[in-house]
CSV table of C-alpha atoms in Angstrom, one decimal:
chain,number,residue,atom,x,y,z
A,1,SER,CA,43.3,-2.0,3.8
A,2,ALA,CA,43.8,1.7,4.6
A,3,LEU,CA,41.0,2.6,2.3
A,4,PHE,CA,38.4,0.7,4.4
A,5,SER,CA,40.0,2.0,7.6
A,6,SER,CA,39.7,5.6,6.5
A,7,LEU,CA,35.9,5.3,5.9
A,8,LEU,CA,35.1,5.4,9.5
A,9,ILE,CA,37.3,8.4,10.2
A,10,LYS,CA,35.8,10.2,7.3
A,11,LEU,CA,32.2,9.4,8.4
A,12,ILE,CA,33.0,10.6,11.9
A,13,ALA,CA,34.3,13.9,10.4
A,14,VAL,CA,31.1,14.4,8.5
A,15,VAL,CA,28.9,13.7,11.6
A,16,GLN,CA,31.0,16.1,13.7
A,17,LEU,CA,30.8,18.8,11.1
A,18,THR,CA,27.0,18.3,10.9
A,19,LYS,CA,26.7,18.7,14.6
A,20,GLU,CA,28.9,21.7,14.7
A,21,ALA,CA,27.4,23.4,11.7
A,22,ASN,CA,26.5,27.0,12.5
A,23,GLY,CA,25.2,28.0,9.1
A,24,THR,CA,28.2,30.0,8.0
A,25,PRO,CA,29.6,29.7,4.5
A,26,GLN,CA,32.8,28.3,5.9
A,27,SER,CA,31.0,25.6,7.9
A,28,ARG,CA,28.9,24.6,5.0
A,29,GLN,CA,31.9,24.5,2.7
A,30,ALA,CA,33.8,22.3,5.2
A,31,LEU,CA,30.8,19.9,5.5
A,32,LEU,CA,30.5,19.7,1.7
A,33,ALA,CA,34.2,18.9,1.3
A,34,ALA,CA,34.1,16.2,4.0
A,35,THR,CA,30.9,14.7,2.5
A,36,ASN,CA,32.4,14.6,-1.0
A,37,ASP,CA,35.6,13.1,0.4
A,38,PHE,CA,33.6,10.4,2.2
A,39,ARG,CA,31.4,9.8,-0.9
A,40,THR,CA,34.5,9.4,-3.1
A,41,SER,CA,36.2,7.0,-0.7
A,42,LEU,CA,33.1,5.0,-0.3
A,43,ALA,CA,32.7,4.6,-4.1
A,44,SER,CA,36.4,3.5,-4.3
A,45,ALA,CA,35.9,1.0,-1.5
A,46,LYS,CA,32.8,-0.4,-3.3
A,47,GLU,CA,34.7,-0.7,-6.6
A,48,TYR,CA,37.7,-2.4,-4.8
A,49,ALA,CA,35.3,-4.8,-3.1
A,50,THR,CA,33.7,-5.9,-6.3
A,51,LEU,CA,37.1,-6.5,-7.9
A,52,LEU,CA,38.2,-8.9,-5.1
A,53,PRO,CA,38.9,-12.4,-6.5
A,54,GLY,CA,36.7,-15.3,-5.5
A,55,GLY,CA,33.4,-13.5,-5.3
A,56,GLU,CA,32.3,-15.2,-8.6
A,57,LEU,CA,31.9,-18.7,-7.1
A,58,VAL,CA,28.5,-19.9,-6.3
A,59,VAL,CA,27.8,-21.7,-3.0
A,60,GLU,CA,28.1,-25.2,-4.5
A,61,GLU,CA,31.5,-24.4,-6.0
A,62,GLN,CA,32.7,-23.0,-2.7
A,63,ASP,CA,31.5,-26.1,-0.9
A,64,ASP,CA,33.4,-28.3,-3.5
A,65,ILE,CA,36.6,-26.3,-2.9
A,66,ILE,CA,36.2,-26.5,0.9
A,67,GLN,CA,35.7,-30.3,0.7
A,68,MET,CA,38.8,-30.6,-1.5
A,69,LEU,CA,40.9,-28.5,0.9
A,70,GLU,CA,39.7,-30.6,3.9
A,71,THR,CA,40.6,-33.8,2.0
A,72,ILE,CA,44.1,-32.4,1.4
A,73,LYS,CA,44.5,-31.4,5.0
A,74,THR,CA,43.4,-34.8,6.2
A,75,ALA,CA,45.8,-36.5,3.9
A,76,LYS,CA,48.7,-34.4,5.2
A,77,GLN,CA,48.0,-35.3,8.8
């Protein structure tokens, strides 16, 4: 998703601004804005990830589903 792809770009921007910071109010403001943007995007990505379907299955249930799908696949061959 574009949300997850943008995280790396935003993190790189924060790191670059940190390296280039010269202590001026403008550089501090730019770093603050980039950090807040990254933080907001990261929170959105975490929320999105927790809402993905399928994460509620325990290992045994996942194994049962995999076995069922393998059985169906074998029957179709």
